């Protein structure tokens, strides 16, 4: 297992526990979310990795060009 942190975009601040595949984390992940009742696909790319108390922690940055469009809230972007 590893911890994925989404640093920006529509999932900014969200943290997710993910499974390592063959001992490796995903350098690019997709997340499906409902935006105003519509399923929307967001893509995130790895920024960096670090060890946090013996567990892999990976930060991901939003890829707006590859993601479905969405309208940020006033609190967000």
PDB file of N, CA and C in Angstrom:
ATOM      1  N   UNK A   1       0.847  -1.188   0.000  1.00  0.00           N
ATOM      2  CA  UNK A   1       0.000   0.000   0.000  1.00  0.00           C
ATOM      3  C   UNK A   1       0.885   1.241   0.000  1.00  0.00           C
ATOM      4  N   UNK A   2       0.345   2.316  -0.575  1.00  0.00           N
ATOM      5  CA  UNK A   2       1.009   3.611  -0.507  1.00  0.00           C
ATOM      6  C   UNK A   2      -0.052   4.694  -0.413  1.00  0.00           C
ATOM      7  N   UNK A   3       0.371   5.866  -0.024  1.00  0.00           N
ATOM      8  CA  UNK A   3      -0.535   6.995   0.122  1.00  0.00           C
ATOM      9  C   UNK A   3      -0.372   7.922  -1.072  1.00  0.00           C
ATOM     10  N   UNK A   4      -1.482   8.257  -1.721  1.00  0.00           N
ATOM     11  CA  UNK A   4      -1.494   9.193  -2.836  1.00  0.00           C
ATOM     12  C   UNK A   4      -2.127  10.491  -2.347  1.00  0.00           C
ATOM     13  N   UNK A   5      -1.433  11.603  -2.594  1.00  0.00           N
ATOM     14  CA  UNK A   5      -1.946  12.928  -2.227  1.00  0.00           C
ATOM     15  C   UNK A   5      -2.132  13.736  -3.499  1.00  0.00           C
ATOM     16  N   UNK A   6      -3.325  14.320  -3.669  1.00  0.00           N
ATOM     17  CA  UNK A   6      -3.634  15.111  -4.846  1.00  0.00           C
ATOM     18  C   UNK A   6      -3.462  16.589  -4.484  1.00  0.00           C
ATOM     19  N   UNK A   7      -2.461  17.233  -5.114  1.00  0.00           N
ATOM     20  CA  UNK A   7      -2.025  18.563  -4.677  1.00  0.00           C
ATOM     21  C   UNK A   7      -2.820  19.716  -5.255  1.00  0.00           C
ATOM     22  N   UNK A   8      -3.511  19.485  -6.370  1.00  0.00           N
ATOM     23  CA  UNK A   8      -4.239  20.591  -6.990  1.00  0.00           C
ATOM     24  C   UNK A   8      -5.407  20.050  -7.794  1.00  0.00           C
ATOM     25  N   UNK A   9      -6.053  20.916  -8.557  1.00  0.00           N
ATOM     26  CA  UNK A   9      -7.183  20.489  -9.376  1.00  0.00           C
ATOM     27  C   UNK A   9      -8.420  20.206  -8.544  1.00  0.00           C
ATOM     28  N   UNK A  10      -9.376  19.500  -9.117  1.00  0.00           N
ATOM     29  CA  UNK A  10     -10.658  19.273  -8.442  1.00  0.00           C
ATOM     30  C   UNK A  10     -10.550  18.396  -7.195  1.00  0.00           C
ATOM     31  N   UNK A  11      -9.482  17.621  -7.064  1.00  0.00           N
ATOM     32  CA  UNK A  11      -9.329  16.746  -5.897  1.00  0.00           C
ATOM     33  C   UNK A  11      -8.259  17.264  -4.934  1.00  0.00           C
ATOM     34  N   UNK A  12      -7.921  18.532  -5.030  1.00  0.00           N
ATOM     35  CA  UNK A  12      -6.879  19.129  -4.189  1.00  0.00           C
ATOM     36  C   UNK A  12      -7.112  18.819  -2.716  1.00  0.00           C
ATOM     37  N   UNK A  13      -6.051  18.301  -2.069  1.00  0.00           N
ATOM     38  CA  UNK A  13      -6.125  17.996  -0.646  1.00  0.00           C
ATOM     39  C   UNK A  13      -6.629  16.601  -0.330  1.00  0.00           C
ATOM     40  N   UNK A  14      -7.169  15.909  -1.312  1.00  0.00           N
ATOM     41  CA  UNK A  14      -7.660  14.546  -1.070  1.00  0.00           C
ATOM     42  C   UNK A  14      -6.483  13.591  -0.953  1.00  0.00           C
ATOM     43  N   UNK A  15      -6.611  12.625  -0.044  1.00  0.00           N
ATOM     44  CA  UNK A  15      -5.603  11.591   0.162  1.00  0.00           C
ATOM     45  C   UNK A  15      -6.277  10.247  -0.051  1.00  0.00           C
ATOM     46  N   UNK A  16      -5.564   9.330  -0.718  1.00  0.00           N
ATOM     47  CA  UNK A  16      -6.132   8.038  -1.066  1.00  0.00           C
ATOM     48  C   UNK A  16      -5.099   6.955  -0.770  1.00  0.00           C
ATOM     49  N   UNK A  17      -5.533   5.831  -0.240  1.00  0.00           N
ATOM     50  CA  UNK A  17      -4.657   4.676  -0.063  1.00  0.00           C
ATOM     51  C   UNK A  17      -4.769   3.823  -1.306  1.00  0.00           C
ATOM     52  N   UNK A  18      -3.619   3.498  -1.909  1.00  0.00           N
ATOM     53  CA  UNK A  18      -3.603   2.744  -3.159  1.00  0.00           C
ATOM     54  C   UNK A  18      -2.706   1.520  -3.018  1.00  0.00           C
ATOM     55  N   UNK A  19      -2.906   0.543  -3.888  1.00  0.00           N
ATOM     56  CA  UNK A  19      -2.163  -0.709  -3.851  1.00  0.00           C
ATOM     57  C   UNK A  19      -0.963  -0.630  -4.793  1.00  0.00           C
ATOM     58  N   UNK A  20       0.183  -1.085  -4.302  1.00  0.00           N
ATOM     59  CA  UNK A  20       1.366  -1.198  -5.146  1.00  0.00           C
ATOM     60  C   UNK A  20       1.173  -2.380  -6.089  1.00  0.00           C
ATOM     61  N   UNK A  21       1.538  -2.228  -7.343  1.00  0.00           N
ATOM     62  CA  UNK A  21       1.457  -3.297  -8.328  1.00  0.00           C
ATOM     63  C   UNK A  21       2.884  -3.764  -8.616  1.00  0.00           C
ATOM     64  N   UNK A  22       3.182  -5.028  -8.309  1.00  0.00           N
ATOM     65  CA  UNK A  22       4.539  -5.577  -8.445  1.00  0.00           C
ATOM     66  C   UNK A  22       5.557  -4.715  -7.704  1.00  0.00           C
ATOM     67  N   UNK A  23       5.135  -4.189  -6.545  1.00  0.00           N
ATOM     68  CA  UNK A  23       6.022  -3.390  -5.710  1.00  0.00           C
ATOM     69  C   UNK A  23       6.221  -1.957  -6.169  1.00  0.00           C
ATOM     70  N   UNK A  24       5.485  -1.519  -7.178  1.00  0.00           N
ATOM     71  CA  UNK A  24       5.635  -0.168  -7.742  1.00  0.00           C
ATOM     72  C   UNK A  24       4.346   0.638  -7.609  1.00  0.00           C
ATOM     73  N   UNK A  25       4.501   1.954  -7.453  1.00  0.00           N
ATOM     74  CA  UNK A  25       3.345   2.848  -7.459  1.00  0.00           C
ATOM     75  C   UNK A  25       3.058   3.274  -8.900  1.00  0.00           C
ATOM     76  N   UNK A  26       1.887   3.835  -9.114  1.00  0.00           N
ATOM     77  CA  UNK A  26       1.503   4.310 -10.438  1.00  0.00           C
ATOM     78  C   UNK A  26       2.051   5.722 -10.662  1.00  0.00           C
ATOM     79  N   UNK A  27       2.775   5.959 -11.759  1.00  0.00           N
ATOM     80  CA  UNK A  27       3.265   7.308 -12.044  1.00  0.00           C
ATOM     81  C   UNK A  27       2.144   8.219 -12.557  1.00  0.00           C
ATOM     82  N   UNK A  28       1.049   7.624 -13.019  1.00  0.00           N
ATOM     83  CA  UNK A  28      -0.103   8.381 -13.526  1.00  0.00           C
ATOM     84  C   UNK A  28      -1.350   7.647 -13.056  1.00  0.00           C
ATOM     85  N   UNK A  29      -2.287   8.394 -12.484  1.00  0.00           N
ATOM     86  CA  UNK A  29      -3.516   7.774 -11.991  1.00  0.00           C
ATOM     87  C   UNK A  29      -4.732   8.530 -12.515  1.00  0.00           C
ATOM     88  N   UNK A  30      -5.825   7.810 -12.627  1.00  0.00           N
ATOM     89  CA  UNK A  30      -7.096   8.434 -12.982  1.00  0.00           C
ATOM     90  C   UNK A  30      -8.027   8.304 -11.787  1.00  0.00           C
ATOM     91  N   UNK A  31      -8.861   9.301 -11.626  1.00  0.00           N
ATOM     92  CA  UNK A  31      -9.849   9.303 -10.552  1.00  0.00           C
ATOM     93  C   UNK A  31     -11.187   9.696 -11.156  1.00  0.00           C
ATOM     94  N   UNK A  32     -12.205   8.952 -10.816  1.00  0.00           N
ATOM     95  CA  UNK A  32     -13.560   9.224 -11.272  1.00  0.00           C
ATOM     96  C   UNK A  32     -14.308   9.908 -10.137  1.00  0.00           C
ATOM     97  N   UNK A  33     -14.942  11.034 -10.449  1.00  0.00           N
ATOM     98  CA  UNK A  33     -15.683  11.778  -9.427  1.00  0.00           C
ATOM     99  C   UNK A  33     -16.980  12.306 -10.030  1.00  0.00           C
ATOM    100  N   UNK A  34     -17.956  12.495  -9.186  1.00  0.00           N
ATOM    101  CA  UNK A  34     -19.222  13.077  -9.638  1.00  0.00           C
ATOM    102  C   UNK A  34     -19.150  14.595  -9.458  1.00  0.00           C
ATOM    103  N   UNK A  35     -19.359  15.312 -10.555  1.00  0.00           N
ATOM    104  CA  UNK A  35     -19.383  16.771 -10.522  1.00  0.00           C
ATOM    105  C   UNK A  35     -20.775  17.183 -10.961  1.00  0.00           C
ATOM    106  N   UNK A  36     -21.536  17.733 -10.024  1.00  0.00           N
ATOM    107  CA  UNK A  36     -22.923  18.109 -10.259  1.00  0.00           C
ATOM    108  C   UNK A  36     -23.714  16.950 -10.870  1.00  0.00           C
ATOM    109  N   UNK A  37     -23.469  15.743 -10.334  1.00  0.00           N
ATOM    110  CA  UNK A  37     -24.211  14.562 -10.743  1.00  0.00           C
ATOM    111  C   UNK A  37     -23.705  13.887 -12.007  1.00  0.00           C
ATOM    112  N   UNK A  38     -22.639  14.411 -12.608  1.00  0.00           N
ATOM    113  CA  UNK A  38     -22.090  13.838 -13.836  1.00  0.00           C
ATOM    114  C   UNK A  38     -20.746  13.190 -13.521  1.00  0.00           C
ATOM    115  N   UNK A  39     -20.563  11.924 -13.939  1.00  0.00           N
ATOM    116  CA  UNK A  39     -19.287  11.260 -13.728  1.00  0.00           C
ATOM    117  C   UNK A  39     -18.214  11.935 -14.577  1.00  0.00           C
ATOM    118  N   UNK A  40     -17.114  12.296 -13.938  1.00  0.00           N
ATOM    119  CA  UNK A  40     -16.046  13.036 -14.587  1.00  0.00           C
ATOM    120  C   UNK A  40     -14.718  12.342 -14.305  1.00  0.00           C
ATOM    121  N   UNK A  41     -13.887  12.173 -15.339  1.00  0.00           N
ATOM    122  CA  UNK A  41     -12.605  11.507 -15.201  1.00  0.00           C
ATOM    123  C   UNK A  41     -11.489  12.538 -15.101  1.00  0.00           C
ATOM    124  N   UNK A  42     -10.690  12.444 -14.035  1.00  0.00           N
ATOM    125  CA  UNK A  42      -9.568  13.344 -13.805  1.00  0.00           C
ATOM    126  C   UNK A  42      -8.273  12.546 -13.852  1.00  0.00           C
ATOM    127  N   UNK A  43      -7.254  13.077 -14.536  1.00  0.00           N
ATOM    128  CA  UNK A  43      -5.939  12.448 -14.613  1.00  0.00           C
ATOM    129  C   UNK A  43      -4.950  13.233 -13.780  1.00  0.00           C
ATOM    130  N   UNK A  44      -4.083  12.495 -13.077  1.00  0.00           N
ATOM    131  CA  UNK A  44      -3.045  13.087 -12.230  1.00  0.00           C
ATOM    132  C   UNK A  44      -1.708  12.412 -12.516  1.00  0.00           C
ATOM    133  N   UNK A  45      -0.623  13.218 -12.525  1.00  0.00           N
ATOM    134  CA  UNK A  45       0.728  12.717 -12.763  1.00  0.00           C
ATOM    135  C   UNK A  45       1.589  12.899 -11.523  1.00  0.00           C
ATOM    136  N   UNK A  46       2.496  11.957 -11.313  1.00  0.00           N
ATOM    137  CA  UNK A  46       3.405  11.983 -10.162  1.00  0.00           C
ATOM    138  C   UNK A  46       4.265  13.250 -10.168  1.00  0.00           C
ATOM    139  N   UNK A  47       4.381  13.865  -8.989  1.00  0.00           N
ATOM    140  CA  UNK A  47       5.261  15.010  -8.791  1.00  0.00           C
ATOM    141  C   UNK A  47       6.537  14.534  -8.105  1.00  0.00           C
ATOM    142  N   UNK A  48       6.369  13.832  -6.981  1.00  0.00           N
ATOM    143  CA  UNK A  48       7.514  13.307  -6.244  1.00  0.00           C
ATOM    144  C   UNK A  48       7.063  12.218  -5.280  1.00  0.00           C
ATOM    145  N   UNK A  49       8.051  11.555  -4.686  1.00  0.00           N
ATOM    146  CA  UNK A  49       7.775  10.515  -3.696  1.00  0.00           C
ATOM    147  C   UNK A  49       8.641  10.762  -2.470  1.00  0.00           C
ATOM    148  N   UNK A  50       8.182  10.249  -1.335  1.00  0.00           N
ATOM    149  CA  UNK A  50       8.983  10.316  -0.111  1.00  0.00           C
ATOM    150  C   UNK A  50       8.494   9.245   0.853  1.00  0.00           C
ATOM    151  N   UNK A  51       9.321   8.967   1.832  1.00  0.00           N
ATOM    152  CA  UNK A  51       8.981   8.002   2.864  1.00  0.00           C
ATOM    153  C   UNK A  51       8.404   8.764   4.047  1.00  0.00           C
ATOM    154  N   UNK A  52       7.216   8.387   4.493  1.00  0.00           N
ATOM    155  CA  UNK A  52       6.587   9.004   5.660  1.00  0.00           C
ATOM    156  C   UNK A  52       6.332   7.891   6.667  1.00  0.00           C
ATOM    157  N   UNK A  53       7.134   7.854   7.709  1.00  0.00           N
ATOM    158  CA  UNK A  53       7.035   6.849   8.764  1.00  0.00           C
ATOM    159  C   UNK A  53       7.013   5.430   8.194  1.00  0.00           C
ATOM    160  N   UNK A  54       7.919   5.164   7.246  1.00  0.00           N
ATOM    161  CA  UNK A  54       8.052   3.836   6.683  1.00  0.00           C
ATOM    162  C   UNK A  54       7.064   3.480   5.586  1.00  0.00           C
ATOM    163  N   UNK A  55       6.270   4.452   5.151  1.00  0.00           N
ATOM    164  CA  UNK A  55       5.289   4.198   4.096  1.00  0.00           C
ATOM    165  C   UNK A  55       5.531   5.144   2.919  1.00  0.00           C
ATOM    166  N   UNK A  56       5.428   4.620   1.704  1.00  0.00           N
ATOM    167  CA  UNK A  56       5.591   5.429   0.501  1.00  0.00           C
ATOM    168  C   UNK A  56       4.450   6.438   0.402  1.00  0.00           C
ATOM    169  N   UNK A  57       4.809   7.681   0.120  1.00  0.00           N
ATOM    170  CA  UNK A  57       3.855   8.773  -0.033  1.00  0.00           C
ATOM    171  C   UNK A  57       4.152   9.420  -1.385  1.00  0.00           C
ATOM    172  N   UNK A  58       3.162   9.454  -2.290  1.00  0.00           N
ATOM    173  CA  UNK A  58       3.353   9.997  -3.632  1.00  0.00           C
ATOM    174  C   UNK A  58       2.423  11.195  -3.813  1.00  0.00           C
ATOM    175  N   UNK A  59       3.006  12.310  -4.268  1.00  0.00           N
ATOM    176  CA  UNK A  59       2.190  13.492  -4.573  1.00  0.00           C
ATOM    177  C   UNK A  59       1.912  13.520  -6.067  1.00  0.00           C
ATOM    178  N   UNK A  60       0.663  13.881  -6.421  1.00  0.00           N
ATOM    179  CA  UNK A  60       0.225  13.925  -7.813  1.00  0.00           C
ATOM    180  C   UNK A  60      -0.302  15.310  -8.173  1.00  0.00           C
ATOM    181  N   UNK A  61      -0.026  15.720  -9.416  1.00  0.00           N
ATOM    182  CA  UNK A  61      -0.471  17.019  -9.953  1.00  0.00           C
ATOM    183  C   UNK A  61      -1.533  16.778 -11.024  1.00  0.00           C
ATOM    184  N   UNK A  62      -2.539  17.630 -11.042  1.00  0.00           N
ATOM    185  CA  UNK A  62      -3.663  17.555 -11.976  1.00  0.00           C
ATOM    186  C   UNK A  62      -3.208  17.808 -13.407  1.00  0.00           C
ATOM    187  N   UNK A  63      -3.678  16.969 -14.339  1.00  0.00           N
ATOM    188  CA  UNK A  63      -3.416  17.138 -15.769  1.00  0.00           C
ATOM    189  C   UNK A  63      -4.719  17.599 -16.419  1.00  0.00           C
ATOM    190  N   UNK A  64      -4.928  18.915 -16.467  1.00  0.00           N
ATOM    191  CA  UNK A  64      -6.173  19.475 -16.984  1.00  0.00           C
ATOM    192  C   UNK A  64      -6.381  19.159 -18.461  1.00  0.00           C
ATOM    193  N   UNK A  65      -5.307  19.103 -19.241  1.00  0.00           N
ATOM    194  CA  UNK A  65      -5.420  18.853 -20.672  1.00  0.00           C
ATOM    195  C   UNK A  65      -5.949  17.472 -21.016  1.00  0.00           C
ATOM    196  N   UNK A  66      -5.702  16.496 -20.158  1.00  0.00           N
ATOM    197  CA  UNK A  66      -6.140  15.120 -20.414  1.00  0.00           C
ATOM    198  C   UNK A  66      -7.423  14.765 -19.671  1.00  0.00           C
ATOM    199  N   UNK A  67      -7.847  15.613 -18.746  1.00  0.00           N
ATOM    200  CA  UNK A  67      -9.022  15.343 -17.909  1.00  0.00           C
ATOM    201  C   UNK A  67     -10.288  15.890 -18.549  1.00  0.00           C
ATOM    202  N   UNK A  68     -11.421  15.338 -18.104  1.00  0.00           N
ATOM    203  CA  UNK A  68     -12.703  15.900 -18.519  1.00  0.00           C
ATOM    204  C   UNK A  68     -12.807  17.318 -17.971  1.00  0.00           C
ATOM    205  N   UNK A  69     -13.486  18.211 -18.685  1.00  0.00           N
ATOM    206  CA  UNK A  69     -13.619  19.590 -18.191  1.00  0.00           C
ATOM    207  C   UNK A  69     -14.497  19.644 -16.935  1.00  0.00           C
ATOM    208  N   UNK A  70     -14.207  20.619 -16.100  1.00  0.00           N
ATOM    209  CA  UNK A  70     -15.020  20.851 -14.911  1.00  0.00           C
ATOM    210  C   UNK A  70     -14.940  22.326 -14.572  1.00  0.00           C
ATOM    211  N   UNK A  71     -15.903  22.803 -13.806  1.00  0.00           N
ATOM    212  CA  UNK A  71     -15.899  24.203 -13.384  1.00  0.00           C
ATOM    213  C   UNK A  71     -15.482  24.265 -11.929  1.00  0.00           C
ATOM    214  N   UNK A  72     -14.319  24.882 -11.639  1.00  0.00           N
ATOM    215  CA  UNK A  72     -13.882  24.980 -10.237  1.00  0.00           C
ATOM    216  C   UNK A  72     -14.809  25.861  -9.429  1.00  0.00           C
ATOM    217  N   UNK A  73     -14.911  25.568  -8.138  1.00  0.00           N
ATOM    218  CA  UNK A  73     -15.717  26.391  -7.246  1.00  0.00           C
ATOM    219  C   UNK A  73     -14.932  27.631  -6.874  1.00  0.00           C
ATOM    220  N   UNK A  74     -15.564  28.589  -6.285  1.00  0.00           N
ATOM    221  CA  UNK A  74     -14.870  29.801  -5.859  1.00  0.00           C
ATOM    222  C   UNK A  74     -13.806  29.513  -4.815  1.00  0.00           C
ATOM    223  N   UNK A  75     -14.070  28.500  -3.967  1.00  0.00           N
ATOM    224  CA  UNK A  75     -13.109  28.135  -2.926  1.00  0.00           C
ATOM    225  C   UNK A  75     -11.887  27.458  -3.524  1.00  0.00           C
ATOM    226  N   UNK A  76     -12.060  26.772  -4.671  1.00  0.00           N
ATOM    227  CA  UNK A  76     -10.996  25.997  -5.295  1.00  0.00           C
ATOM    228  C   UNK A  76     -10.088  26.849  -6.140  1.00  0.00           C
ATOM    229  N   UNK A  77      -9.877  26.398  -7.366  1.00  0.00           N
ATOM    230  CA  UNK A  77      -8.921  27.004  -8.292  1.00  0.00           C
ATOM    231  C   UNK A  77      -9.202  28.451  -8.544  1.00  0.00           C
TER     232      UNK A  77
END
